[in-house]
Every structure is written in structure tokens, then in C-alpha cells.
XYZ file of C-alpha atoms in Angstrom:
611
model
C 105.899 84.377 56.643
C 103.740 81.241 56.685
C 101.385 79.781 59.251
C 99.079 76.438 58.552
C 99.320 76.518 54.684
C 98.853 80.877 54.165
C 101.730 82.780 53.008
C 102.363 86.163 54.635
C 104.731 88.912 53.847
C 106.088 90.553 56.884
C 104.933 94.047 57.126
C 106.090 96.726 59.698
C 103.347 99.027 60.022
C 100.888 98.254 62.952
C 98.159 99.417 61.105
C 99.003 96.311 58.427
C 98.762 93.748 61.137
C 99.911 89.773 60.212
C 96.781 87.846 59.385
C 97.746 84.424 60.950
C 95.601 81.332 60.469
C 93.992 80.551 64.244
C 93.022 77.907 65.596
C 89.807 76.160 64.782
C 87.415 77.197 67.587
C 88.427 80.820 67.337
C 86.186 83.205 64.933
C 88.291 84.932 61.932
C 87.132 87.924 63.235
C 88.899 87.287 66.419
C 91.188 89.463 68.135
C 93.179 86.812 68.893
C 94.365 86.730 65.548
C 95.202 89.966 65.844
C 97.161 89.923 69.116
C 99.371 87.116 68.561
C 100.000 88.319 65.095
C 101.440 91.778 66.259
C 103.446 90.276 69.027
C 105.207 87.837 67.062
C 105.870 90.740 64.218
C 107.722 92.667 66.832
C 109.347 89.708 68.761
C 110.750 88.340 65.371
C 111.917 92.345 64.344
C 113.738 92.235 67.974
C 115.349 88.788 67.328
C 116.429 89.883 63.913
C 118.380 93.253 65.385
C 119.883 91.248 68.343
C 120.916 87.808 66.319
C 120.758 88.505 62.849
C 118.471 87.385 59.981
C 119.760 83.901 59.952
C 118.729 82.942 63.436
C 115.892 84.969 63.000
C 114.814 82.746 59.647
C 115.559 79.488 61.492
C 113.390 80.433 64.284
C 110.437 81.620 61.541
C 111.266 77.976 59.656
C 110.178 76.110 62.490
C 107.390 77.891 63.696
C 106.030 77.375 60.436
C 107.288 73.814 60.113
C 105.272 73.183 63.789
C 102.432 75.183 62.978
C 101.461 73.011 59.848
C 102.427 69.891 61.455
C 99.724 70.744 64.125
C 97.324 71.488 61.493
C 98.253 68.337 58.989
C 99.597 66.112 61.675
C 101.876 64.810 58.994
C 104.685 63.027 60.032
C 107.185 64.541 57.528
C 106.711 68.140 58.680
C 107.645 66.623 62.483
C 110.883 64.874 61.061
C 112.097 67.943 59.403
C 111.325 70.338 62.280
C 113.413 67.535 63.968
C 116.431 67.584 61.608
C 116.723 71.737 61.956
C 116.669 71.633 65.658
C 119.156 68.711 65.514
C 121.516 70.655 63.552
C 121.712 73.579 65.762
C 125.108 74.171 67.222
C 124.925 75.137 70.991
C 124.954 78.490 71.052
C 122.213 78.886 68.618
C 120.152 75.930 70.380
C 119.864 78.154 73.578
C 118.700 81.180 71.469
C 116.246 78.926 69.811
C 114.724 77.186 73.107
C 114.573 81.055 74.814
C 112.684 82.401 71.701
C 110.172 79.628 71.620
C 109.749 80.577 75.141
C 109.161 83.522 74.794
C 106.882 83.149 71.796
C 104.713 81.082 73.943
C 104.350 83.718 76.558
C 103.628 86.194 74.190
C 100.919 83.695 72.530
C 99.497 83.611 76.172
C 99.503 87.280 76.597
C 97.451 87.926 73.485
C 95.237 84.580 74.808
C 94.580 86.552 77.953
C 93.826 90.753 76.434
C 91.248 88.620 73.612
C 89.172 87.053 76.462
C 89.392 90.275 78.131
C 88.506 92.221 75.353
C 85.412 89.319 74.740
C 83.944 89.940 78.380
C 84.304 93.479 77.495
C 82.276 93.416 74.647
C 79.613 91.082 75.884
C 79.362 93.739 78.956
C 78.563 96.352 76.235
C 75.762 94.571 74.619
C 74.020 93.433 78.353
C 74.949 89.938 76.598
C 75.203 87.717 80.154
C 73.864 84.700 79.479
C 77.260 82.624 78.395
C 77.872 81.900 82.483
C 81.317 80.326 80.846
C 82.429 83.234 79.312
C 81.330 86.179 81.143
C 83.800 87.755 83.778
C 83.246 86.968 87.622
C 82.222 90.412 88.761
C 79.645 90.429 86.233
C 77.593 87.180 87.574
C 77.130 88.927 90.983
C 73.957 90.687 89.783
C 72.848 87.379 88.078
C 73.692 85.305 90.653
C 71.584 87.521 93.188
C 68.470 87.541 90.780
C 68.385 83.932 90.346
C 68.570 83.766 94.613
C 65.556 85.771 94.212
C 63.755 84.416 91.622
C 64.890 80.181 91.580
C 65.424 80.293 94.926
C 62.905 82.655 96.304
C 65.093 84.920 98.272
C 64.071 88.400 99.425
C 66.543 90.851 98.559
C 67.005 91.938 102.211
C 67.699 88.126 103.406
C 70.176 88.472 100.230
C 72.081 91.695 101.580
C 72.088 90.243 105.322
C 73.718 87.435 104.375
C 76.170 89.037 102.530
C 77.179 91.278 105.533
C 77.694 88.333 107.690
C 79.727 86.313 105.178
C 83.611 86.180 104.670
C 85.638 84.921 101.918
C 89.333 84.697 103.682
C 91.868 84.623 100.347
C 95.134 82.925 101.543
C 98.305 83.247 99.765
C 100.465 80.037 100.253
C 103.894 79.767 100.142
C 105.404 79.051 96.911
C 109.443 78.976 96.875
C 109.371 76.952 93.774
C 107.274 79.794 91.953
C 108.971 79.546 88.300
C 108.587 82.990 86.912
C 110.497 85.762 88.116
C 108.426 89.055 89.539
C 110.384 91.014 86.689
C 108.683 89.222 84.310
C 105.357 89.335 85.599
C 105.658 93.100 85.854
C 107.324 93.228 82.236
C 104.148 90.615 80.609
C 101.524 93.306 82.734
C 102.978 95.887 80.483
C 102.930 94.403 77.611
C 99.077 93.427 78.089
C 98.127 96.967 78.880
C 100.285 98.565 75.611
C 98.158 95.745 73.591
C 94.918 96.407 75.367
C 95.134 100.302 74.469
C 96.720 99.614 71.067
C 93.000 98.368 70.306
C 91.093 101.295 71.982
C 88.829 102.732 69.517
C 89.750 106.618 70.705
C 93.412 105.769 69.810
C 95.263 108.866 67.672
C 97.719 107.927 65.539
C 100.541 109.932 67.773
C 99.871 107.251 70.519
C 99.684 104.497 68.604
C 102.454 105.086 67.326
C 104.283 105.677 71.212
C 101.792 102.372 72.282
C 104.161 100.405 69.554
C 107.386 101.468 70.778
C 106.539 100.847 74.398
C 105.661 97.100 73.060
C 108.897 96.750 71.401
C 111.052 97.957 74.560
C 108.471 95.525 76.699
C 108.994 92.749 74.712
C 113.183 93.057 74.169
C 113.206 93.591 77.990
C 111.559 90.500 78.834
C 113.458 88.610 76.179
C 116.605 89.758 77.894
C 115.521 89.105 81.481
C 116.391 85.897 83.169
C 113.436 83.608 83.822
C 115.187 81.198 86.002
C 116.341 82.714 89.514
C 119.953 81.682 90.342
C 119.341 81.674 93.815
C 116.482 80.470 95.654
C 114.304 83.082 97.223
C 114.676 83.739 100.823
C 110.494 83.553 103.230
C 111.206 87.300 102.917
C 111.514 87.300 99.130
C 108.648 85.096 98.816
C 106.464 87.741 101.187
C 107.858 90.565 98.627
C 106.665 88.942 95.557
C 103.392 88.546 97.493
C 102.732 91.467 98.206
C 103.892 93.044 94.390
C 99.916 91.429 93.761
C 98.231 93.359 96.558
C 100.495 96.962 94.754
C 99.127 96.135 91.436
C 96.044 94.699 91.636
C 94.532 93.497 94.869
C 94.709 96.951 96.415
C 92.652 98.731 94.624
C 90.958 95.811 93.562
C 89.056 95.216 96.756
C 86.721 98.647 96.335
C 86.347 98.476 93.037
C 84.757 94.789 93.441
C 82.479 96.143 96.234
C 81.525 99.076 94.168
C 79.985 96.501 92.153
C 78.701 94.513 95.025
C 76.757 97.673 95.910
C 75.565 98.660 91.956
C 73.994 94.336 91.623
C 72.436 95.221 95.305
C 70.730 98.624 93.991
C 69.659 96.183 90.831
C 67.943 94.008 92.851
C 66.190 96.635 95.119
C 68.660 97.381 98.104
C 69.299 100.989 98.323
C 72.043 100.698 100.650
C 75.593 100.009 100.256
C 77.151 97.185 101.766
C 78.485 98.483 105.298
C 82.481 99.639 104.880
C 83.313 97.335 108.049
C 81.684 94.305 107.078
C 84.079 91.559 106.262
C 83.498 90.498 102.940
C 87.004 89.755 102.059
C 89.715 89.420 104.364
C 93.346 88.290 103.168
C 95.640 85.758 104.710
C 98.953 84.570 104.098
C 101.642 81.271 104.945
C 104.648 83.656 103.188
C 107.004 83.508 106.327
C 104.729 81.526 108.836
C 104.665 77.997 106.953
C 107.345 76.393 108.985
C 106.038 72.903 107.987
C 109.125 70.549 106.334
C 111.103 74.286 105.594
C 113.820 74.694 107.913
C 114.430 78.371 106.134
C 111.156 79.467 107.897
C 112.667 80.527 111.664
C 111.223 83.026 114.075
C 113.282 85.873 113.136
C 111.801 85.282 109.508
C 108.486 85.206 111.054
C 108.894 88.523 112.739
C 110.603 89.588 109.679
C 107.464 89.314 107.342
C 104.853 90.536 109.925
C 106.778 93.858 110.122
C 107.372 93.813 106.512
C 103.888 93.582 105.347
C 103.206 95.997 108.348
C 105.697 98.329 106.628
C 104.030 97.824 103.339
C 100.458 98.370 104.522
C 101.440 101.766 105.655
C 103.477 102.569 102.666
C 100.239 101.834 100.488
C 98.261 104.647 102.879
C 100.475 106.950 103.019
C 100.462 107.241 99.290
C 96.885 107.537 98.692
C 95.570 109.893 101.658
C 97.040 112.942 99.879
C 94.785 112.541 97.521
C 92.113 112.099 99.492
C 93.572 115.386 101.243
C 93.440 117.250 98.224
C 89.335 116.167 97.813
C 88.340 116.912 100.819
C 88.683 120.869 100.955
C 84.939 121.802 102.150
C 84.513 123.877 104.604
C 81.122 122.940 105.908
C 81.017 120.076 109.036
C 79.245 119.029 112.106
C 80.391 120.354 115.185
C 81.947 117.308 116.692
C 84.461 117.077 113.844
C 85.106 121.407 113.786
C 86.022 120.980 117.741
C 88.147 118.256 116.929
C 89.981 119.900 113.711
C 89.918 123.200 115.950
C 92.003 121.582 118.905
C 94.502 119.388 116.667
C 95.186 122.886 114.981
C 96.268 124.694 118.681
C 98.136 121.952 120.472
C 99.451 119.530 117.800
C 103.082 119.999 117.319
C 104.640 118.324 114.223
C 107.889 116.801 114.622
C 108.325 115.507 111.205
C 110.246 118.243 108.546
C 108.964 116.688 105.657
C 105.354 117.495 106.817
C 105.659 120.685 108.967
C 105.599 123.384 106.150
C 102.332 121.722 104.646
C 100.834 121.472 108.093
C 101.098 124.914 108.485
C 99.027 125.736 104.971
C 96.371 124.312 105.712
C 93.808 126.984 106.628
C 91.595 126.859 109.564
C 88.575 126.673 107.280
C 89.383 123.485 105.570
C 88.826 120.863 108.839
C 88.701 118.083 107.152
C 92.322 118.458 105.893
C 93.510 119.199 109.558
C 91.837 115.375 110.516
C 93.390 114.124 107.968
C 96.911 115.312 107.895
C 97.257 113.596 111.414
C 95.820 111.029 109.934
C 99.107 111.167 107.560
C 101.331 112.004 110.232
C 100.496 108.738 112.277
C 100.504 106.957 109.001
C 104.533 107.882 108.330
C 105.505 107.212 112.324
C 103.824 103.942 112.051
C 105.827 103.500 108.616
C 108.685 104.498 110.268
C 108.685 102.800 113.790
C 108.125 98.965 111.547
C 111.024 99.915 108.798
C 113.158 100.782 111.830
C 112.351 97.660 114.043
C 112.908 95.167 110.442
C 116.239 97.206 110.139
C 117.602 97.563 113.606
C 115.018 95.457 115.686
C 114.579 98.763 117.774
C 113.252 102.324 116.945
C 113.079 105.981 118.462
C 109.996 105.931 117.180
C 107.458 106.234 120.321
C 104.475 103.932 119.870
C 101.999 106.703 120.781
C 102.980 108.686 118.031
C 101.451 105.311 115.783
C 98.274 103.370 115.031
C 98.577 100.716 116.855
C 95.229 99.399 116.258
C 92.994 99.598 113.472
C 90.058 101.427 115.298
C 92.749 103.921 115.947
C 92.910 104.494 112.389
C 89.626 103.817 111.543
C 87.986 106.648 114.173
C 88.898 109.808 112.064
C 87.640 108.848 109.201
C 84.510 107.491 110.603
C 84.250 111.520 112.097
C 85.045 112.500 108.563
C 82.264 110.294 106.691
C 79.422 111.051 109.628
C 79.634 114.948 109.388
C 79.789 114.768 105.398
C 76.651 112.826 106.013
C 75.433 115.255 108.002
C 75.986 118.320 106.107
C 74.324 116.945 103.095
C 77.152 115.634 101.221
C 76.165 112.008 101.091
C 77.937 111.559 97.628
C 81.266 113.065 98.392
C 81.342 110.705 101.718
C 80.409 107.828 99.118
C 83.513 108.201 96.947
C 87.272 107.887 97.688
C 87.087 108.035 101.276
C 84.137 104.757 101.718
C 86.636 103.267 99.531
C 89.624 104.346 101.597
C 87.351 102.853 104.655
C 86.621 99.695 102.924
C 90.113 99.120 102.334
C 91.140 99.814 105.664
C 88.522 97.494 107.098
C 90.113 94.866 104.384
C 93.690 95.272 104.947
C 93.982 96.494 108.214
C 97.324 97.737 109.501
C 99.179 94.212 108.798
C 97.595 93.923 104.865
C 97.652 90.224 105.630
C 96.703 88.098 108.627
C 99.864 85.479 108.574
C 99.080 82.020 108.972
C 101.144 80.081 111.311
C 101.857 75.849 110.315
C 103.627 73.328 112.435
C 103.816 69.969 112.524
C 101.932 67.979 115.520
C 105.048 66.133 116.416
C 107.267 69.248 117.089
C 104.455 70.172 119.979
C 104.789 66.619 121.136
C 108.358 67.099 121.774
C 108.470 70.291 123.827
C 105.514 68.832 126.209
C 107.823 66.101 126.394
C 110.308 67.869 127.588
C 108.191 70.009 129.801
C 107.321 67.005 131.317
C 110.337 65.437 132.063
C 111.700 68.535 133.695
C 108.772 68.303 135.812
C 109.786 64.979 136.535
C 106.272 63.552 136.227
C 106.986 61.036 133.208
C 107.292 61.134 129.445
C 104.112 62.599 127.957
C 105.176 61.049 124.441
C 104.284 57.511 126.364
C 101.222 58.601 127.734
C 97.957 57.555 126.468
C 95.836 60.049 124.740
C 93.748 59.588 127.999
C 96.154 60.598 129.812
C 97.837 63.365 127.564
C 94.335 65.270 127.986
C 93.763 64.492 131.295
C 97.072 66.638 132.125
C 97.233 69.548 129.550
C 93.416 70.229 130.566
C 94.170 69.978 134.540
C 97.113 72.767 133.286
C 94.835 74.903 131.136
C 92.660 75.744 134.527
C 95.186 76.409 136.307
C 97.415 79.506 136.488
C 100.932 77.980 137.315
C 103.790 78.511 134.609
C 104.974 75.150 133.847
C 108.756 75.987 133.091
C 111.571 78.662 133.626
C 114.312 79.312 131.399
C 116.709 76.709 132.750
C 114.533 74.052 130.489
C 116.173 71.970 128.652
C 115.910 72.787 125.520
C 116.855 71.451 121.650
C 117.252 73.612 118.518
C 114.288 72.126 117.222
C 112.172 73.335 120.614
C 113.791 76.540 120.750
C 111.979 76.950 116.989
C 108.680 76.173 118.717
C 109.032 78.151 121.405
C 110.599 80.915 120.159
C 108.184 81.254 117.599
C 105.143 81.379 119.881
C 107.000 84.352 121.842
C 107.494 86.349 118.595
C 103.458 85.916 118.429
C 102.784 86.786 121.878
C 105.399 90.169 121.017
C 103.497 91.667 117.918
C 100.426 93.064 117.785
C 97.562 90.340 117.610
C 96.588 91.721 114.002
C 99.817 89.944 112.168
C 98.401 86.787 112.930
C 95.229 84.898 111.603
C 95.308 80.916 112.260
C 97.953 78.869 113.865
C 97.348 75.455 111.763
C 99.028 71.736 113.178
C 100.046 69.458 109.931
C 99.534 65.960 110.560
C 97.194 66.237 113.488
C 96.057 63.074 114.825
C 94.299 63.721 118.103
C 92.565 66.029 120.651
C 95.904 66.053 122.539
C 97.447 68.092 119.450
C 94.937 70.784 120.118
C 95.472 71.344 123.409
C 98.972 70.869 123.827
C 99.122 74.181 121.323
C 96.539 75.517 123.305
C 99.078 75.413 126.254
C 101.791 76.890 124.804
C 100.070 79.659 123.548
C 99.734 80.305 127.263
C 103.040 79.660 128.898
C 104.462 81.869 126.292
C 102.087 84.387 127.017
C 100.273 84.943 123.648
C 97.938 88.076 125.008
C 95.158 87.099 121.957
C 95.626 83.388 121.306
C 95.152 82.246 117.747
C 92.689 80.313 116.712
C 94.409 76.367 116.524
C 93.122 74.844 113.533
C 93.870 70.886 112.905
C 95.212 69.744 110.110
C 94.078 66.105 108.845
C 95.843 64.639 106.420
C 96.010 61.215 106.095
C 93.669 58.409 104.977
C 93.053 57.077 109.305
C 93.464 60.839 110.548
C 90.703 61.259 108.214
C 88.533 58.711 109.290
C 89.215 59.708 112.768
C 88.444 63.248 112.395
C 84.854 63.448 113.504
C 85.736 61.693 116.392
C 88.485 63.909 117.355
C 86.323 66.977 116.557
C 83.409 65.349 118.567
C 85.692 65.013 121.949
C 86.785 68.568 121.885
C 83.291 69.814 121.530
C 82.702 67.672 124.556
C 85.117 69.544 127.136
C 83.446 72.229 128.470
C 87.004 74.234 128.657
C 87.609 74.019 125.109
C 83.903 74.908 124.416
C 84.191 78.019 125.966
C 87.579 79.040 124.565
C 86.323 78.429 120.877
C 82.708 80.330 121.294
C 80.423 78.755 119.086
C 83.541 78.432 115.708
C 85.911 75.952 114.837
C 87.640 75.783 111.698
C 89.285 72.067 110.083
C 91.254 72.060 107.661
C 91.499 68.607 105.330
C 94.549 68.148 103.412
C 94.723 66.309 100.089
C 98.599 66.165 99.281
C 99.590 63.882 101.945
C 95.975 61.810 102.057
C 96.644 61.639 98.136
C 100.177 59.723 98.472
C 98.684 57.770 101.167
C 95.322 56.267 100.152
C 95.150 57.636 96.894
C 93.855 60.566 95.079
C 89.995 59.061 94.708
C 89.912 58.221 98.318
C 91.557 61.199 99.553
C 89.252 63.478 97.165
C 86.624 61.500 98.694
């Protein structure tokens, strides 16, 4: 085969890799080289056994025929890379445009394990000076000795600021997300066969297996799909969110803090970052962005919240078996033996799947007995969400769940203070801080879910409200006036309506939205965030509805400004809220804005709006 001027026999072996010509700014002893080399070997072996070696040469022709015009930039190479393609019956013209796509995701693959496989070895040598090359979680330690050294930090202002910080990671809702979860799951296995392919411990026997596995990877992904012939439902979007928080984010999260903790120790700290403070917290608009989607209802709402409840639970009911199986000692403080001691008299297990491993676990193992109610809860509170997203009801009693994260977090809190207290520091330092962290992360809802309406939807139910008071229209009010009333009904204690108000499909959506809030528990939620707000009035008004539909923990209401004049005017606005002493009070000392630059962008333009 030829690449950029070389000729190059194709060889099957994987130990007699292709030697392609790369690109300019990439060393020749890259492993890029390597990579992409391999992966095209066996993409063009697959394409050869599914298509034949005529497609297969066509294919190879204008790779090479591209590849040299990108090198020579001569003209001629272009205009007979354009005669092939042009000559292509239909049939073949498909194959042709799905190989090169697939080609170029395979290229990116191998772009992505070489820069992992460069951080890796710069780790090795302690080389951390590139700050452009070197991986995120290895700048932590860096960045906190320049704080201490450019800056003039002490280590401990360093490590209390870090407690009382939070980075909240939102996933947005994208329903015109191009590739398929299938294929991100297939292109994550190939990366890992070609990341161990290159291990230096390798044997020959799984090499040869690591090959094989690449093949099947690549065929599979070849033959999947990448368009979706239907567009994804909220719920499939909140499933393809949540494949990230299976495969990477979940254990993810400790792992990252682990480090946090090793660039503290670096710098002096001898004290891990506390498992409950908030470093990271995770929220999500999958299912809650009702903003311009008319898909987005509140049964979808209430769908995802109990789905990603489901899902939490799921995830910890897979991992506390193992941290079961690790915690066999028998030693413990007395608090936690009385409380092992009385779960194994009274508690009576109801569930067949557990009761026969209940029963062996010995009276001398107490952290087990904690922890297998700990399970137990875990698989009711499973069970009682997968019921209510099936059926919308479940036999499942409520006090047989965690209904709260302290709930959950309270056991193993007794678990990691009487390993502390018996002398077995480390063993409370491993899988179950990390289990702690991640259930001070994730909490029983994985995600906090976002909530985004448009100001003018509000407008229209107050409207209403109004009118069947019979005290005006509040969309002619005056601002004046429109604050003036909702504050006069935020101090006072009188509902407003009954269910004989008039209502439109559109309202309904409001309103019935705010009751599914005010229905689940307070963790779903995280922000309820007004698109296109304009004034004080749009604040409140959501403010007031949280009430009337008696949302027990009102979200935070978060103001959306997104054009060039609500822009301008946002200070303003922000300055008369902080001005009534109601709204003070209610918002304790935080407020969160959010600016938007989509909308501002089409509007005044993308230098203003950035601006």
C-alpha cells in the first residue's frame, strides 16, 4: 500500500505493523504511526472479506490518491481522486462514503490512545512542565505549588478553599447528538484492545486474543448504523446520559479525589479532603429542558427523575458486595457491635434473593450485618422507583427505602468511625471513603435535574390567575404593578386558585410540572432556570407558583438573560431583587445568573454578546 510517496506491502502479522508516513508535526517514533497503521490494516482485511478485493482496492486507491494530494497539493492527484469517485455506481458509492467514515473514526481513535499514551509517558519521567500537553489530573499538584509559591498561599488556606468550593458539571440536552451510544461503546473498545496491544507485559497468547477482539470491534462498528432512524425520546436522551456516569464518571469521581488528596499530601496537608465536601456535584437538563421542546412534558419529567433514581441505586447495589466481601473484621467500637447485634435479632428479611446470605453471615463479622441492610434498603429503593416508572405505583413501602441521603449515608459513617477507632485507619481509607465520596457526589438521584421554562409561559398562567380573580390582566400591568401584587401574595398565606381555573394546555404544562416537583423528593431537582427573562416580575411570579403548587423545598429560580437589552438590563434587575427584603431572605446570602450567548449572539452579534 502507499501513503505520501512510500510504498508498503500489506502484511498481516501485528508484530509487522504498516509504517505509514505521518503527518509533519508528529515524531517518526510516534505511536501514532503505529495506531492508525494497525487499524487501517485490519479495517481494509474486514472490507476485503465483506466486499471483495475490488472495492477493497478502490477504497486503498483513493486513500492513497488523497493522502499525496494533501502532501503535494497537486491538482492532478485531486482530479483523479475526483474521476474514481465519479465513476462509482450507487451501490459501491455508499460502501465507499461508510468506509471513509469509518476510516476517519478509526484515525481519531488512534489520535486519542497516542496522546494518552504521551501523558502517560511524560507521567513516568516526572516530565510536567509542557502545561499543553500534560493530562488535567496531573496539573492539580502544580497548580497548588504555584498558589503557594507565585501566589503566596499557605497550604491550609489552599485545602480550605478547596472544601468550600463546588464545580456543578451539567449535562445539557442534546437530541441532535449524531453518534449512536452503540458506537461510542463499540470505539471505547476498540481504544482499550489498542491501548493493551502496546503494554510492554503483553505475551504473545494475548496479543494474539487483543487482535481478534480489534477485528470483531472494528467489523461491528462498521456494521452498526450511525444515523438513528428515529429521533430519541427525553428518556432516551437521559439513558445515553447516564451510559457516561456507568463507564466513566462513576468511578471517575474517587479516583480524581484520590489524587486531590496525594497533590494535598505533596504540598504538606496530611489530611484527606473531607468525603462530604462538595467538590463535584452533577446536574442535568435531560428531561427538564422544556424550553422550545414540546416532547419535554411532566410525565417525561417524572419519568427521568425516577429513572436516574433507578439507576443510582442500580450502580450501589452492584458495588456494596464487594465492599461486603472486604469488610470481614471482627474488631469494632461498641456503638456499631450494639447496632450489628440488634439488626441481627429483630430484622426480618423479606426479600428471597437475600435471605439465605443474610443468614451466613456470622455474628462475628458486624460490619457485614450493617452493611447487608445497607443492601437490602439499596434493592427496595431500586425496586419501589422501577415500579413507580413502570406502573406509577408500588407495594413497595417507603420505610423499607432511603429516602434521604443521610439515611444512607449514617451506616457507613458508623462503619468508617469504629474502623477509625480500632486502629484500622487504612482499611476505612480505601473502598468504603470512596464508596462515601461517591455517595456524597451522586446522592440517591445521581443527577440534580435542571428545570428551563420560558418567562412568557409564567406570564400566562398569572394571567390567568388573575383574571379568575377578577382583579385585571396582569400581562397589562406595569412591572410596578406586577411586583407590587405577586410580593403582597408571597406574605400572605391564601391559595390563589382551585381547580375550577381555567386552564390551557400550555398552563396545564406549567402547572403540572411544578406539582410533579412539589411530588418527588427535593433531591431530583437542582435549579429551576427562566429563558428569556426580562424582569424582577419573572422571578417572583415563579417564586409564586412554586408555592401555590406546594413545592415543600423550592428550587432555587435562576434568570436567564439572553438578549442584547435583557443584558444591559440585568444589573438593574438583579439590583431590585436584592432590594426587597422578602426576596433577600428567601435567597440567604446566593444567587445564581445565568447569561446566555445563543440567543444574545443572533441578536446583537457574537462580539457583543461575547462581550
Amino acid at each position: 500500500m502507499k501513503k505520501g510517496g512510500r510504498n508498503l506491502e500489506k502484511m498481516g502479522s501485528i508484530d509487522a505493523q504498516l509504517r505509514l508516513l505521518a503527518p509533519a508535526k508528529v515524531s517518526d517514533d510516534d505511536k501514532l504511526v503505529e495506531y492508525d497503521a494497525l487499524l487501517l490494516d485490519r479495517f481494509l482485511d474486514i472490507l476485503h472479506d465483506l466486499h471483495g478485493e475490488d472495492i477493497r482496492q478502490t477504497v486503498q486507491d483513493c486513500y492513497e490518491l488523497a493522502a499525496e494530494y494533501e502532501s503535494s497539493m497537486d491538482p492532478t492527484k485531486l482530479d483523479e481522486l475526483g474521476r474514481v469517485l465519479t465513476s462509482l455506481d450507487a451501490g459501491d458509492s455508499i460502501v465507499m462514503a461508510k468506509s471513509f467514515s469509518q476510516m476517519l473514526n478509526l484515525a481519531n481513535l488512534a489520535e486519542e490512545v497516542q496522546i494518552a499514551h504521551r501523558q502517560r509517558t511524560k507521567l513516568r519521567r516526572g516530565d510536567l512542565a509542557d502545561e499543553a500537553s500534560a493530562p488535567t489530573e496531573s496539573n492539580i499538584e502544580e497548580t497548588f505549588k504555584r498558589l503557594v509559591g507565585q501566589l503566596k498561599k499557605s497550604p491550609q488556606e489552599i485545602f480550605d478553599s478547596l472544601k468550600n468550593q463546588t464545580v456543578d458539571i451539567v449535562l445539557t440536552a442534546h437530541p441532535t447528538q449524531s453518534i449512536r451510544r452503540s458506537l461510542l461503546q463499540k470505539h471505547g473498545r476498540i481504544r482499550n484492545c489498542l491501548t493493551q496491544l502496546y503494554a510492554k507485559d503483553i505475551t504473545p497468547s494475548d496479543k494474539q486474543e487483543l487482535d481478534e477482539a480489534l477485528q470483531r470491534e472494528i467489523q461491528a462498528a462498521f456494521h452498526t448504523d450511525e444515523i438513528r432512524r428515529t429521533a430519541p425520546t427525553p428518556q432516551d436522551e437521559m439513558r445515553a446520559g447516564m451510559s457516561y456516569f456507568h463507564e466513566t464518571i462513576w468511578k471517575g469521581v474517587p479516583k480524581f479525589l484520590r489524587r486531590v488528596d496525594t497533590a494535598l499530601k505533596n504540598i504538606g496537608i496530611h489530611e484527606r479532603v473531607p468525603y462530604n465536601a462538595p467538590l463535584i456535584q452533577f446536574s442535568s437538563w435531560m428531561g427538564g429542558d422544556r424550553d422550545g421542546n414540546p416532547r419535554v412534558t411532566p410525565e417525561v419529567t417524572r419519568d427521568v427523575c425516577l429513572l436516574a433514581r433507578m439507576m443510582a441505586a442500580n450502580l450501589y447495589v452492584s458495588q456494596i458486595d464487594d465492599l461486603m466481601f472486604e469488610l470481614s473484621m471482627w474488631r469494632c467500637n461498641e456503638e456499631l457491635r450494639m447496632r450489628a447485634d440488634e439488626l441481627h435479632r429483630t430484622s426480618k428479611r423479606d426479600v428471597k434473593h437475600y435471605i439465605e446470605f443474610w443468614k451466613q453471615i456470622p455474628p462475628n463479622e458486624p460490619y457485614r450485618i450493617i452493611l447487608g441492610d445497607v443492601r437490602d434498603k439499596l434493592y427496595h429503593t431500586r425496586e419501589r422507583a422501577r415500579q413507580l416508572l413502570a406502573n406509577g405505583v408500588s407495594d413497595v413501602p417507603e420505610n423499607m427505602t432511603f429516602t434521604t441521603v443521610e439515611q444512607f449515608l449514617e451506616p457507613l459513617e458508623l462503619c468508617y468511625r469504629s474502623l477509625c477507632a480500632c486502629g484500622d485507619r487504612p482499611i476505612a481509607d480505601g473502598s468504603l471513603l470512596d464508596f462515601l465520596r461517591q455517595v456524597s457526589t451522586f446522592g440517591l438521584s445521581l443527577v440534580r435535574l435542571d428545570i428551563r421554562q420560558e418567562s412568557d409561559r409564567h406570564t400566562d398562567v398569572i394571567d390567568s390567575i388573575t383574571k379568575y380573580l377578577e382583579i385585571g390582566s396582569y400581562r397589562s400591568w406595569s412591572e410596578q404593578q406586577r411586583q407590587e401584587w405577586l410580593l403582597a401574595q408571597l406574605k400572605g398565606k391564601r391559595p390563589l386558585f382551585g381547580a375550577d381555573l381555567p386552564k390551557t394546555e400550555e398552563m396545564s404544562d406549567v402547572l403540572d410540572t411544578f406539582r410533579v416537583i412539589s411530588e418527588l423528593p427535593s433531591d431530583n431537582f437542582g435549579a429551576y432556570i427562566i429563558s428569556m427573562a426580562t424582569s424582577p416580575s419573572d422571578v417572583l411570579a415563579v417564586e409564586l407558583l412554586q408555592r401555590e403548587c406546594q413545592v415543600k423545598s423550592p428550587l432555587r429560580v435562576v434568570p436567564l438573560f439572553e438578549k442584547l437589552a435583557d443584558l444591559k438590563a440585568a444589573p438593574a434587575v438583579m439590583a431590585r431583587l436584592f432590594s426587597i427584603n422578602w426576596y433577600k431572605n428567601r435567597i440567604n446570602g446566593k444567587h445564581e445568573v445565568m447569561i446566555g450567548y445563543s440567543d444574545s449572539g443572533k441578536d446583537a452579534g457574537r462580539f457583543s454578546a461575547a462581550w
